[in-house]
Amino acid sequence: KTENPISLSPPTKRSTASVVRAEANQPINPVIRKEEAKVVDSVLVAELSKPLTAYCRCWRSGTFPLCDGSHVKHNKATGDNVGPLLVKKQE
Amino acid sequence: KTENPISLSPPTKRSTASVVRAEANQPINPVIRKEEAKVVDSVLVAELSKPLTAYCRCWRSGTFPLCDGSHVKHNKATGDNVGPLLVKKQE
Ligand code: FES
Ligand code: FES
């Protein structure tokens, strides 16, 4: 039985010199729904309308919880390497 | 047509005084797959075995891309308010 169906594309490698780590004890969400104690979202797969939907994990999207590509700017500005979670209805 | 089927539970509110924002220009991923230029994961919904699967958005999980509850420690340590994306096969 498949417990955790994660499919990984072959990752793009980068040089060790470009690796930038985050400060361990900093918050990572600047502005999204800060009035909530914990920002949790739910995706109902039966209601997904598109074959692929990208969900933000960088906390910089203007359409959070969806990814709007803002991770690109964040990664460039900070040297980070974060990206979205892709939810796929078909292979 | 439902473009973005996100269902939100009634959020837990917190006092304005407890709101902590992240530094805008810091990386958010300390250690996960730093050898990759961009960490992107895919979920194939047809292969989900459980009714509910939680995916990490805090970049602190020991079982990334799955959530292992580490967001609780991160939020407590930093005053942040991040949490997982829940993918649900049934309502
Ligand atoms: S905008 Fe946040 S992961 Fe793409
Ligand atoms: S461990 Fe990262 S969101 Fe739960």
PDB file of C-alpha atoms and ligand atoms in Angstrom:
ATOM      1  CA  LYS A   1       0.000   0.000   0.000  1.00  0.00           C
ATOM      2  CA  THR A   2       1.256   3.417  -0.947  1.00  0.00           C
ATOM      3  CA  GLU A   3       1.227   5.575   2.161  1.00  0.00           C
ATOM      4  CA  ASN A   4       2.619   8.811   0.817  1.00  0.00           C
ATOM      5  CA  PRO A   5       2.145   9.232  -2.906  1.00  0.00           C
ATOM      6  CA  ILE A   6       4.733  11.854  -3.654  1.00  0.00           C
ATOM      7  CA  SER A   7       6.250  11.944  -7.083  1.00  0.00           C
ATOM      8  CA  LEU A   8       9.426  13.931  -7.468  1.00  0.00           C
ATOM      9  CA  SER A   9      10.692  15.365 -10.702  1.00  0.00           C
ATOM     10  CA  PRO A  10      14.454  15.118 -11.158  1.00  0.00           C
ATOM     11  CA  PRO A  11      15.648  18.094  -9.115  1.00  0.00           C
ATOM     12  CA  THR A  12      17.717  20.865 -10.579  1.00  0.00           C
ATOM     13  CA  LYS A  13      21.046  20.870  -8.754  1.00  0.00           C
ATOM     14  CA  ARG A  14      22.863  23.982  -7.722  1.00  0.00           C
ATOM     15  CA  SER A  15      26.401  24.601  -6.606  1.00  0.00           C
ATOM     16  CA  THR A  16      27.232  24.222  -2.926  1.00  0.00           C
ATOM     17  CA  ALA A  17      28.450  27.813  -2.923  1.00  0.00           C
ATOM     18  CA  SER A  18      24.949  29.103  -3.640  1.00  0.00           C
ATOM     19  CA  VAL A  19      23.303  27.308  -0.713  1.00  0.00           C
ATOM     20  CA  VAL A  20      21.698  29.777   1.703  1.00  0.00           C
ATOM     21  CA  ARG A  21      20.126  28.632   4.938  1.00  0.00           C
ATOM     22  CA  ALA A  22      17.400  30.417   6.878  1.00  0.00           C
ATOM     23  CA  GLU A  23      17.859  31.737  10.375  1.00  0.00           C
ATOM     24  CA  ALA A  24      16.331  29.023  12.553  1.00  0.00           C
ATOM     25  CA  ASN A  25      14.360  31.248  14.889  1.00  0.00           C
ATOM     26  CA  GLN A  26      12.629  33.654  12.542  1.00  0.00           C
ATOM     27  CA  PRO A  27       8.951  33.665  11.582  1.00  0.00           C
ATOM     28  CA  ILE A  28       8.449  32.815   7.907  1.00  0.00           C
ATOM     29  CA  ASN A  29       5.038  34.387   7.233  1.00  0.00           C
ATOM     30  CA  PRO A  30       5.263  38.183   6.861  1.00  0.00           C
ATOM     31  CA  VAL A  31       1.646  39.184   6.284  1.00  0.00           C
ATOM     32  CA  ILE A  32      -0.744  36.353   5.441  1.00  0.00           C
ATOM     33  CA  ARG A  33      -3.788  36.117   7.755  1.00  0.00           C
ATOM     34  CA  LYS A  34      -1.735  37.195  10.787  1.00  0.00           C
ATOM     35  CA  GLU A  35      -4.976  37.559  12.773  1.00  0.00           C
ATOM     36  CA  GLU A  36      -5.258  33.746  12.761  1.00  0.00           C
ATOM     37  CA  ALA A  37      -3.367  31.734  15.378  1.00  0.00           C
ATOM     38  CA  LYS A  38      -2.492  29.078  12.775  1.00  0.00           C
ATOM     39  CA  VAL A  39      -3.079  29.274   9.036  1.00  0.00           C
ATOM     40  CA  VAL A  40      -4.391  25.891   7.874  1.00  0.00           C
ATOM     41  CA  ASP A  41      -6.109  25.355   4.520  1.00  0.00           C
ATOM     42  CA  SER A  42      -7.970  22.362   3.113  1.00  0.00           C
ATOM     43  CA  VAL A  43      -8.134  21.063  -0.431  1.00  0.00           C
ATOM     44  CA  LEU A  44     -11.057  18.811  -1.317  1.00  0.00           C
ATOM     45  CA  VAL A  45      -9.729  16.733  -4.190  1.00  0.00           C
ATOM     46  CA  ALA A  46     -13.233  15.920  -5.476  1.00  0.00           C
ATOM     47  CA  GLU A  47     -13.734  19.625  -6.153  1.00  0.00           C
ATOM     48  CA  LEU A  48     -10.479  20.241  -8.000  1.00  0.00           C
ATOM     49  CA  SER A  49     -11.371  21.570 -11.428  1.00  0.00           C
ATOM     50  CA  LYS A  50      -7.956  21.627 -13.064  1.00  0.00           C
ATOM     51  CA  PRO A  51      -5.532  18.757 -13.779  1.00  0.00           C
ATOM     52  CA  LEU A  52      -2.836  20.550 -11.780  1.00  0.00           C
ATOM     53  CA  THR A  53      -3.072  23.100  -8.991  1.00  0.00           C
ATOM     54  CA  ALA A  54      -0.037  24.695  -7.331  1.00  0.00           C
ATOM     55  CA  TYR A  55      -0.209  25.556  -3.634  1.00  0.00           C
ATOM     56  CA  CYS A  56       2.094  28.101  -2.032  1.00  0.00           C
ATOM     57  CA  ARG A  57       4.699  27.107   0.539  1.00  0.00           C
ATOM     58  CA  CYS A  58       6.693  30.365   0.498  1.00  0.00           C
ATOM     59  CA  TRP A  59       4.127  32.574   2.256  1.00  0.00           C
ATOM     60  CA  ARG A  60       4.652  35.309  -0.330  1.00  0.00           C
ATOM     61  CA  SER A  61       1.765  34.604  -2.738  1.00  0.00           C
ATOM     62  CA  GLY A  62      -0.824  37.273  -3.444  1.00  0.00           C
ATOM     63  CA  THR A  63      -3.332  34.454  -4.025  1.00  0.00           C
ATOM     64  CA  PHE A  64      -2.472  32.316  -0.987  1.00  0.00           C
ATOM     65  CA  PRO A  65      -3.115  29.404  -0.461  1.00  0.00           C
ATOM     66  CA  LEU A  66      -2.520  29.185  -4.205  1.00  0.00           C
ATOM     67  CA  CYS A  67       0.933  29.755  -5.702  1.00  0.00           C
ATOM     68  CA  ASP A  68       1.204  32.834  -7.917  1.00  0.00           C
ATOM     69  CA  GLY A  69       4.888  32.471  -8.730  1.00  0.00           C
ATOM     70  CA  SER A  70       6.091  34.838  -5.996  1.00  0.00           C
ATOM     71  CA  HIS A  71       8.523  32.153  -4.756  1.00  0.00           C
ATOM     72  CA  VAL A  72      10.762  33.094  -7.710  1.00  0.00           C
ATOM     73  CA  LYS A  73      11.245  36.647  -6.445  1.00  0.00           C
ATOM     74  CA  HIS A  74      11.678  35.420  -2.854  1.00  0.00           C
ATOM     75  CA  ASN A  75      14.329  32.884  -3.877  1.00  0.00           C
ATOM     76  CA  LYS A  76      16.208  35.443  -5.948  1.00  0.00           C
ATOM     77  CA  ALA A  77      16.133  38.081  -3.206  1.00  0.00           C
ATOM     78  CA  THR A  78      17.199  35.773  -0.365  1.00  0.00           C
ATOM     79  CA  GLY A  79      19.096  32.872  -1.925  1.00  0.00           C
ATOM     80  CA  ASP A  80      16.383  30.517  -0.718  1.00  0.00           C
ATOM     81  CA  ASN A  81      15.175  27.432  -2.644  1.00  0.00           C
ATOM     82  CA  VAL A  82      11.486  27.070  -1.834  1.00  0.00           C
ATOM     83  CA  GLY A  83       8.679  26.155  -4.220  1.00  0.00           C
ATOM     84  CA  PRO A  84       5.070  25.031  -4.364  1.00  0.00           C
ATOM     85  CA  LEU A  85       3.255  21.763  -3.726  1.00  0.00           C
ATOM     86  CA  LEU A  86       1.638  20.535  -6.934  1.00  0.00           C
ATOM     87  CA  VAL A  87      -1.662  18.661  -6.598  1.00  0.00           C
ATOM     88  CA  LYS A  88      -2.375  16.561  -9.677  1.00  0.00           C
ATOM     89  CA  LYS A  89      -5.703  14.990 -10.618  1.00  0.00           C
ATOM     90  CA  GLN A  90      -4.169  12.926 -13.397  1.00  0.00           C
ATOM     91  CA  GLU A  91      -0.710  11.742 -14.316  1.00  0.00           C
TER      92      GLU A  91
ATOM     93  CA  LYS B   1     -17.408  26.181 -12.002  1.00  0.00           C
ATOM     94  CA  THR B   2     -15.314  25.945  -8.881  1.00  0.00           C
ATOM     95  CA  GLU B   3     -11.841  27.149  -9.729  1.00  0.00           C
ATOM     96  CA  ASN B   4     -10.152  26.924  -6.366  1.00  0.00           C
ATOM     97  CA  PRO B   5     -11.839  24.466  -4.060  1.00  0.00           C
ATOM     98  CA  ILE B   6     -10.474  25.629  -0.747  1.00  0.00           C
ATOM     99  CA  SER B   7     -12.532  25.002   2.329  1.00  0.00           C
ATOM    100  CA  LEU B   8     -11.594  26.994   5.384  1.00  0.00           C
ATOM    101  CA  SER B   9     -12.407  26.017   8.919  1.00  0.00           C
ATOM    102  CA  PRO B  10     -13.451  28.907  11.143  1.00  0.00           C
ATOM    103  CA  PRO B  11     -10.053  30.342  12.060  1.00  0.00           C
ATOM    104  CA  THR B  12      -8.871  30.681  15.610  1.00  0.00           C
ATOM    105  CA  LYS B  13      -8.386  34.367  16.293  1.00  0.00           C
ATOM    106  CA  ARG B  14      -5.525  35.783  18.287  1.00  0.00           C
ATOM    107  CA  SER B  15      -4.966  39.168  19.838  1.00  0.00           C
ATOM    108  CA  THR B  16      -3.379  41.884  17.734  1.00  0.00           C
ATOM    109  CA  ALA B  17      -0.627  42.150  20.328  1.00  0.00           C
ATOM    110  CA  SER B  18       0.588  38.628  19.556  1.00  0.00           C
ATOM    111  CA  VAL B  19       1.004  39.207  15.816  1.00  0.00           C
ATOM    112  CA  VAL B  20       4.597  38.652  14.715  1.00  0.00           C
ATOM    113  CA  ARG B  21       5.703  39.318  11.181  1.00  0.00           C
ATOM    114  CA  ALA B  22       8.648  37.753   9.388  1.00  0.00           C
ATOM    115  CA  GLU B  23      11.601  39.717   8.130  1.00  0.00           C
ATOM    116  CA  ALA B  24      10.817  40.213   4.460  1.00  0.00           C
ATOM    117  CA  ASN B  25      14.217  39.363   3.068  1.00  0.00           C
ATOM    118  CA  GLN B  26      15.171  36.189   4.888  1.00  0.00           C
ATOM    119  CA  PRO B  27      15.214  32.662   3.462  1.00  0.00           C
ATOM    120  CA  ILE B  28      12.563  30.466   5.088  1.00  0.00           C
ATOM    121  CA  ASN B  29      13.993  26.989   4.470  1.00  0.00           C
ATOM    122  CA  PRO B  30      16.868  26.200   6.860  1.00  0.00           C
ATOM    123  CA  VAL B  31      17.920  22.706   5.772  1.00  0.00           C
ATOM    124  CA  ILE B  32      15.498  20.888   3.467  1.00  0.00           C
ATOM    125  CA  ARG B  33      17.061  19.678   0.187  1.00  0.00           C
ATOM    126  CA  LYS B  34      19.303  22.740  -0.046  1.00  0.00           C
ATOM    127  CA  GLU B  35      21.192  21.075  -2.915  1.00  0.00           C
ATOM    128  CA  GLU B  36      18.113  21.640  -5.112  1.00  0.00           C
ATOM    129  CA  ALA B  37      17.612  25.013  -6.811  1.00  0.00           C
ATOM    130  CA  LYS B  38      13.864  24.877  -6.087  1.00  0.00           C
ATOM    131  CA  VAL B  39      12.052  22.368  -3.909  1.00  0.00           C
ATOM    132  CA  VAL B  40       8.828  21.365  -5.695  1.00  0.00           C
ATOM    133  CA  ASP B  41       6.799  18.277  -4.784  1.00  0.00           C
ATOM    134  CA  SER B  42       3.854  16.624  -6.513  1.00  0.00           C
ATOM    135  CA  VAL B  43       0.862  14.871  -5.018  1.00  0.00           C
ATOM    136  CA  LEU B  44      -1.040  12.477  -7.275  1.00  0.00           C
ATOM    137  CA  VAL B  45      -4.530  12.475  -5.825  1.00  0.00           C
ATOM    138  CA  ALA B  46      -5.390   9.099  -7.370  1.00  0.00           C
ATOM    139  CA  GLU B  47      -2.661   7.546  -5.239  1.00  0.00           C
ATOM    140  CA  LEU B  48      -3.661   9.094  -1.921  1.00  0.00           C
ATOM    141  CA  SER B  49      -4.332   6.246   0.473  1.00  0.00           C
ATOM    142  CA  LYS B  50      -5.703   8.159   3.450  1.00  0.00           C
ATOM    143  CA  PRO B  51      -8.835  10.368   3.722  1.00  0.00           C
ATOM    144  CA  LEU B  52      -6.663  13.257   4.883  1.00  0.00           C
ATOM    145  CA  THR B  53      -2.990  14.025   4.326  1.00  0.00           C
ATOM    146  CA  ALA B  54      -1.227  17.064   5.794  1.00  0.00           C
ATOM    147  CA  TYR B  55       1.556  18.725   3.791  1.00  0.00           C
ATOM    148  CA  CYS B  56       4.180  20.932   5.399  1.00  0.00           C
ATOM    149  CA  ARG B  57       4.389  24.647   4.659  1.00  0.00           C
ATOM    150  CA  CYS B  58       6.729  25.586   7.537  1.00  0.00           C
ATOM    151  CA  TRP B  59       9.916  23.962   6.179  1.00  0.00           C
ATOM    152  CA  ARG B  60      10.635  22.440   9.583  1.00  0.00           C
ATOM    153  CA  SER B  61       9.168  18.928   9.143  1.00  0.00           C
ATOM    154  CA  GLY B  62      11.350  15.881   9.587  1.00  0.00           C
ATOM    155  CA  THR B  63       9.107  14.094   7.073  1.00  0.00           C
ATOM    156  CA  PHE B  64       8.902  16.874   4.461  1.00  0.00           C
ATOM    157  CA  PRO B  65       6.906  17.240   2.208  1.00  0.00           C
ATOM    158  CA  LEU B  66       4.561  15.758   4.815  1.00  0.00           C
ATOM    159  CA  CYS B  67       3.689  17.675   7.990  1.00  0.00           C
ATOM    160  CA  ASP B  68       4.940  16.070  11.193  1.00  0.00           C
ATOM    161  CA  GLY B  69       3.622  18.737  13.564  1.00  0.00           C
ATOM    162  CA  SER B  70       6.893  20.692  13.738  1.00  0.00           C
ATOM    163  CA  HIS B  71       5.011  23.898  12.861  1.00  0.00           C
ATOM    164  CA  VAL B  72       3.801  23.959  16.496  1.00  0.00           C
ATOM    165  CA  LYS B  73       7.336  24.293  17.855  1.00  0.00           C
ATOM    166  CA  HIS B  74       8.251  26.820  15.144  1.00  0.00           C
ATOM    167  CA  ASN B  75       5.201  28.975  15.903  1.00  0.00           C
ATOM    168  CA  LYS B  76       5.860  28.870  19.636  1.00  0.00           C
ATOM    169  CA  ALA B  77       9.556  29.713  19.244  1.00  0.00           C
ATOM    170  CA  THR B  78       9.085  32.584  16.789  1.00  0.00           C
ATOM    171  CA  GLY B  79       5.547  33.924  17.289  1.00  0.00           C
ATOM    172  CA  ASP B  80       4.700  32.840  13.753  1.00  0.00           C
ATOM    173  CA  ASN B  81       1.295  31.449  12.673  1.00  0.00           C
ATOM    174  CA  VAL B  82       2.009  28.937   9.920  1.00  0.00           C
ATOM    175  CA  GLY B  83       0.374  25.562   9.400  1.00  0.00           C
ATOM    176  CA  PRO B  84      -0.075  22.745   6.889  1.00  0.00           C
ATOM    177  CA  LEU B  85      -2.131  22.285   3.741  1.00  0.00           C
ATOM    178  CA  LEU B  86      -4.665  19.501   4.242  1.00  0.00           C
ATOM    179  CA  VAL B  87      -5.524  17.381   1.202  1.00  0.00           C
ATOM    180  CA  LYS B  88      -8.836  15.580   1.651  1.00  0.00           C
ATOM    181  CA  LYS B  89     -10.138  12.690  -0.432  1.00  0.00           C
ATOM    182  CA  GLN B  90     -13.623  12.892   1.067  1.00  0.00           C
ATOM    183  CA  GLU B  91     -15.652  15.483   2.939  1.00  0.00           C
TER     184      GLU B  91
HETATM  185  S1  FES C   1       4.075  31.793  -4.619  1.00  0.00           S
HETATM  186 FE1  FES C   1       4.616  30.725  -2.796  1.00  0.00          FE
HETATM  187  S2  FES C   1       5.341  28.806  -3.537  1.00  0.00           S
HETATM  188 FE2  FES C   1       4.829  29.887  -5.311  1.00  0.00          FE
HETATM  189  S1  FES C   2       5.476  20.406  10.115  1.00  0.00           S
HETATM  190 FE1  FES C   2       5.525  22.036   8.692  1.00  0.00          FE
HETATM  191  S2  FES C   2       3.434  22.632   8.534  1.00  0.00           S
HETATM  192 FE2  FES C   2       3.401  21.041   9.968  1.00  0.00          FE
END
